Amino acid sequence: MDKGLPPAIFVAGASALDFLNSIATPVDEVVEWIGDGADFLSWMKQAGLLSDDEIKTIRQNMTASQLNAVAKDARTLRDWFRRFVRENMGRPLKRRVLEHLSPLNRILGSDAVFWQIEPSGTFQCQGENEPSLSTIFHLRRRRHWRKPASLLSPLAEEIAKFISSADFKHIKACEGGKCTLLFLDQSNRLARRWCSMAICGNRAKAAAFAARSKRTKRRARKMRSTGK
Ligand SMILES: [Zn+2]
């Protein structure tokens, strides 16, 4: 069912933080992108974590209520990861955080992946007499999607990759007044302040401009009234 959710927001520069941003206040109202099973699948697809074929398999193997239940588990995982990020952002990670990572390691430990060799493209090559088409094969990792809980695995994987590669010193919260979005600052000067110019940067610029022109007008009025 289409509930008219806006497209999800992917501005964090890291899937794991985009997952935290799957609940946000882009304008005035809170938008929850993983409110139920169907929304959850839609968000996972937008995030590039599930393909259409995988979603088809998942819908064949799981009931709507199972999907709703796993969406709830995903929100719990998101709450846990948000706490972890909030507690550790702005400085390098220390070894002692490992004791807080057991919920993540539990999900990672239950992951069941398998490997398949698949064609991924073709290229032209020069045969003896005429050009012929050659196929490129790729080794791809896949999941069976038999159990609802397996839907948490791609999220746990992204979170684990993030924790093991990102510099927590550079995780920032957008400076926009009501904005709750987080991002990884990967700019050259590490001076990024906004989730995006479109959402908060322009709003802040407009507010600063309005404040500036109000001040200028007030000064002009004062100068006129004092005759300076
Ligand atoms: Zn923002």
CSV table of C-alpha atoms and ligand atoms in Angstrom, one decimal:
chain,number,residue,atom,x,y,z
A,1,MET,CA,0.0,0.0,0.0
A,2,ASP,CA,1.4,3.4,-0.9
A,3,LYS,CA,1.2,5.7,2.1
A,4,GLY,CA,2.7,8.5,0.2
A,5,LEU,CA,6.0,8.5,2.0
A,6,PRO,CA,8.5,10.9,0.4
A,7,PRO,CA,11.6,9.3,-1.0
A,8,ALA,CA,14.0,8.3,1.8
A,9,ILE,CA,17.0,10.5,2.6
A,10,PHE,CA,20.5,9.3,1.7
A,11,VAL,CA,22.8,12.2,2.5
A,12,ALA,CA,25.0,10.7,5.3
A,13,GLY,CA,27.8,9.4,3.1
A,14,ALA,CA,27.5,6.0,4.8
A,15,SER,CA,24.7,3.4,4.7
A,16,ALA,CA,24.9,2.8,8.4
A,17,LEU,CA,24.2,6.5,9.2
A,18,ASP,CA,21.5,6.6,6.4
A,19,PHE,CA,19.8,3.9,8.4
A,20,LEU,CA,19.7,6.2,11.4
A,21,ASN,CA,18.3,8.9,9.2
A,22,SER,CA,15.4,6.6,8.2
A,23,ILE,CA,13.4,8.5,10.8
A,24,ALA,CA,13.7,12.2,10.3
A,25,THR,CA,12.0,15.6,10.3
A,26,PRO,CA,12.8,16.9,6.8
A,27,VAL,CA,10.3,19.7,7.0
A,28,ASP,CA,8.0,20.0,10.1
A,29,GLU,CA,6.7,16.5,10.7
A,30,VAL,CA,8.5,13.4,11.7
A,31,VAL,CA,8.7,10.8,8.8
A,32,GLU,CA,9.2,7.2,9.7
A,33,TRP,CA,10.4,5.2,6.7
A,34,ILE,CA,10.4,1.8,8.3
A,35,GLY,CA,7.0,2.0,10.1
A,36,ASP,CA,5.9,-1.5,8.9
A,37,GLY,CA,7.1,-4.4,6.8
A,38,ALA,CA,6.2,-3.0,3.4
A,39,ASP,CA,7.9,0.4,4.2
A,40,PHE,CA,10.9,-1.5,5.5
A,41,LEU,CA,11.3,-3.4,2.2
A,42,SER,CA,10.9,-0.2,0.3
A,43,TRP,CA,13.6,1.6,2.4
A,44,MET,CA,16.0,-1.4,2.0
A,45,LYS,CA,15.5,-1.2,-1.8
A,46,GLN,CA,16.1,2.5,-1.9
A,47,ALA,CA,19.2,2.0,0.2
A,48,GLY,CA,20.5,-0.6,-2.3
A,49,LEU,CA,20.5,-3.3,0.3
A,50,LEU,CA,17.8,-5.5,-1.5
A,51,SER,CA,17.1,-6.0,-5.2
A,52,ASP,CA,13.7,-6.5,-6.7
A,53,ASP,CA,14.3,-10.2,-7.1
A,54,GLU,CA,15.3,-10.5,-3.5
A,55,ILE,CA,12.1,-8.7,-2.4
A,56,LYS,CA,10.1,-11.1,-4.5
A,57,THR,CA,11.7,-14.1,-2.7
A,58,ILE,CA,11.2,-12.4,0.7
A,59,ARG,CA,7.5,-11.8,-0.1
A,60,GLN,CA,7.1,-15.5,-1.1
A,61,ASN,CA,8.8,-16.7,2.1
A,62,MET,CA,7.3,-14.4,4.7
A,63,THR,CA,3.9,-13.2,5.8
A,64,ALA,CA,2.9,-9.6,6.2
A,65,SER,CA,2.8,-9.9,9.9
A,66,GLN,CA,6.3,-11.5,10.0
A,67,LEU,CA,7.6,-8.6,7.9
A,68,ASN,CA,5.9,-6.1,10.3
A,69,ALA,CA,7.6,-7.9,13.3
A,70,VAL,CA,11.0,-7.7,11.6
A,71,ALA,CA,10.5,-4.0,10.8
A,72,LYS,CA,10.0,-3.5,14.5
A,73,ASP,CA,13.2,-5.4,15.2
A,74,ALA,CA,14.9,-3.1,12.7
A,75,ARG,CA,13.7,0.0,14.5
A,76,THR,CA,15.1,-1.5,17.8
A,77,LEU,CA,18.4,-2.1,16.1
A,78,ARG,CA,18.3,1.5,14.8
A,79,ASP,CA,17.6,2.8,18.4
A,80,TRP,CA,20.5,0.8,19.7
A,81,PHE,CA,22.9,2.0,17.0
A,82,ARG,CA,21.7,5.6,17.5
A,83,ARG,CA,22.7,5.4,21.2
A,84,PHE,CA,26.0,3.9,20.2
A,85,VAL,CA,26.8,6.6,17.7
A,86,ARG,CA,25.5,9.4,20.0
A,87,GLU,CA,27.7,8.2,22.8
A,88,ASN,CA,30.9,7.8,20.7
A,89,MET,CA,30.7,10.4,17.9
A,90,GLY,CA,33.2,13.2,17.9
A,91,ARG,CA,36.2,11.2,19.0
A,92,PRO,CA,38.1,8.0,18.0
A,93,LEU,CA,36.6,4.7,19.1
A,94,LYS,CA,38.2,3.0,22.1
A,95,ARG,CA,38.6,-0.8,22.6
A,96,ARG,CA,36.2,-0.7,25.6
A,97,VAL,CA,33.2,-0.1,23.2
A,98,LEU,CA,33.5,-3.7,22.3
A,99,GLU,CA,31.4,-4.6,25.3
A,100,HIS,CA,28.5,-2.6,23.9
A,101,LEU,CA,28.7,-4.4,20.5
A,102,SER,CA,27.2,-7.7,21.5
A,103,PRO,CA,23.8,-7.0,20.0
A,104,LEU,CA,25.5,-6.4,16.7
A,105,ASN,CA,27.8,-9.5,16.9
A,106,ARG,CA,24.7,-11.6,17.7
A,107,ILE,CA,23.1,-10.6,14.4
A,108,LEU,CA,26.3,-11.0,12.5
A,109,GLY,CA,26.8,-14.5,14.0
A,110,SER,CA,23.4,-15.7,12.7
A,111,ASP,CA,24.0,-14.5,9.1
A,112,ALA,CA,23.8,-17.2,6.5
A,113,VAL,CA,25.4,-16.1,3.3
A,114,PHE,CA,26.4,-18.3,0.3
A,115,TRP,CA,28.3,-17.6,-2.9
A,116,GLN,CA,27.3,-17.9,-6.5
A,117,ILE,CA,29.1,-17.4,-9.8
A,118,GLU,CA,27.0,-15.3,-12.2
A,119,PRO,CA,27.4,-13.5,-15.5
A,120,SER,CA,27.7,-9.8,-14.9
A,121,GLY,CA,28.3,-8.3,-18.3
A,122,THR,CA,29.8,-8.7,-21.7
A,123,PHE,CA,32.6,-7.2,-23.7
A,124,GLN,CA,33.7,-7.2,-27.4
A,125,CYS,CA,36.9,-9.1,-28.1
A,126,GLN,CA,38.7,-9.8,-31.3
A,127,GLY,CA,38.3,-13.4,-32.4
A,128,GLU,CA,40.5,-15.1,-35.1
A,129,ASN,CA,38.3,-13.8,-37.9
A,130,GLU,CA,35.7,-11.5,-36.5
A,131,PRO,CA,34.9,-9.7,-33.2
A,132,SER,CA,32.9,-11.9,-30.7
A,133,LEU,CA,31.1,-11.2,-27.5
A,134,SER,CA,32.8,-12.4,-24.3
A,135,THR,CA,31.1,-12.8,-21.0
A,136,ILE,CA,32.4,-11.5,-17.6
A,137,PHE,CA,31.6,-13.6,-14.6
A,138,HIS,CA,31.4,-12.4,-11.0
A,139,LEU,CA,31.5,-14.1,-7.7
A,140,ARG,CA,28.4,-12.8,-5.8
A,141,ARG,CA,27.5,-13.2,-2.2
A,142,ARG,CA,23.8,-14.0,-1.6
A,143,ARG,CA,21.4,-14.8,1.2
A,144,HIS,CA,18.6,-17.3,1.2
A,145,TRP,CA,16.0,-15.0,2.9
A,146,ARG,CA,14.2,-17.9,4.6
A,147,LYS,CA,13.8,-16.4,8.0
A,148,PRO,CA,12.4,-12.9,8.8
A,149,ALA,CA,15.4,-12.3,11.1
A,150,SER,CA,17.7,-12.6,8.1
A,151,LEU,CA,16.5,-9.2,7.0
A,152,LEU,CA,18.5,-7.6,9.8
A,153,SER,CA,21.7,-9.1,8.4
A,154,PRO,CA,22.4,-6.5,5.6
A,155,LEU,CA,21.9,-3.7,8.2
A,156,ALA,CA,24.2,-5.4,10.7
A,157,GLU,CA,26.8,-5.8,8.0
A,158,GLU,CA,26.6,-2.1,7.1
A,159,ILE,CA,26.8,-1.1,10.7
A,160,ALA,CA,29.8,-3.4,11.3
A,161,LYS,CA,31.6,-2.1,8.2
A,162,PHE,CA,31.0,1.4,9.4
A,163,ILE,CA,32.3,0.8,12.9
A,164,SER,CA,35.4,-0.9,11.5
A,165,SER,CA,36.2,1.7,8.9
A,166,ALA,CA,34.7,5.1,9.7
A,167,ASP,CA,36.5,7.7,11.8
A,168,PHE,CA,34.0,8.5,14.6
A,169,LYS,CA,35.7,11.8,15.1
A,170,HIS,CA,34.0,13.0,11.8
A,171,ILE,CA,30.4,12.0,12.5
A,172,LYS,CA,28.4,15.1,12.9
A,173,ALA,CA,24.8,16.1,13.6
A,174,CYS,CA,23.3,18.6,11.1
A,175,GLU,CA,23.3,22.1,12.6
A,176,GLY,CA,19.7,22.8,11.2
A,177,GLY,CA,17.4,23.9,14.0
A,178,LYS,CA,14.9,21.0,14.0
A,179,CYS,CA,17.0,18.6,12.0
A,180,THR,CA,18.0,15.3,13.5
A,181,LEU,CA,20.1,14.0,10.5
A,182,LEU,CA,23.6,12.6,11.1
A,183,PHE,CA,26.4,12.4,8.5
A,184,LEU,CA,30.0,11.5,8.1
A,185,ASP,CA,32.0,14.6,7.2
A,186,GLN,CA,34.2,13.5,4.3
A,187,SER,CA,34.8,17.0,3.0
A,188,ASN,CA,38.4,18.1,2.3
A,189,ARG,CA,38.4,20.8,5.0
A,190,LEU,CA,36.1,18.8,7.3
A,191,ALA,CA,33.8,21.9,7.4
A,192,ARG,CA,30.5,20.3,6.5
A,193,ARG,CA,27.7,21.6,8.6
A,194,TRP,CA,24.5,20.6,7.0
A,195,CYS,CA,22.8,17.3,6.1
A,196,SER,CA,22.3,18.9,2.7
A,197,MET,CA,22.2,22.3,1.2
A,198,ALA,CA,18.7,21.5,-0.2
A,199,ILE,CA,17.2,20.6,3.2
A,200,CYS,CA,19.0,22.7,5.8
A,201,GLY,CA,21.8,24.7,4.2
A,202,ASN,CA,19.5,26.9,2.2
A,203,ARG,CA,17.1,27.3,5.0
A,204,ALA,CA,19.9,28.5,7.3
A,205,LYS,CA,21.2,30.8,4.6
A,206,ALA,CA,17.8,32.3,4.1
A,207,ALA,CA,17.3,32.8,7.8
A,208,ALA,CA,20.8,34.5,8.1
A,209,PHE,CA,19.9,36.7,5.1
A,210,ALA,CA,16.6,37.7,6.6
A,211,ALA,CA,18.3,38.5,10.0
A,212,ARG,CA,20.9,40.5,8.2
A,213,SER,CA,18.5,42.6,6.1
A,214,LYS,CA,16.3,43.2,9.2
A,215,ARG,CA,19.4,44.5,11.0
A,216,THR,CA,20.3,46.7,8.0
A,217,LYS,CA,16.8,48.1,7.8
A,218,ARG,CA,16.7,48.8,11.5
A,219,ARG,CA,20.1,50.6,11.3
A,220,ALA,CA,18.9,52.7,8.3
A,221,ARG,CA,15.7,53.7,10.2
A,222,LYS,CA,17.8,54.7,13.3
A,223,MET,CA,20.2,56.7,11.1
A,224,ARG,CA,17.2,58.5,9.5
A,225,SER,CA,15.6,59.3,12.8
A,226,THR,CA,18.8,60.6,14.4
A,227,GLY,CA,19.5,62.5,11.2
A,228,LYS,CA,23.0,60.9,10.7
B,1,ZN,ZN,19.7,19.1,8.3
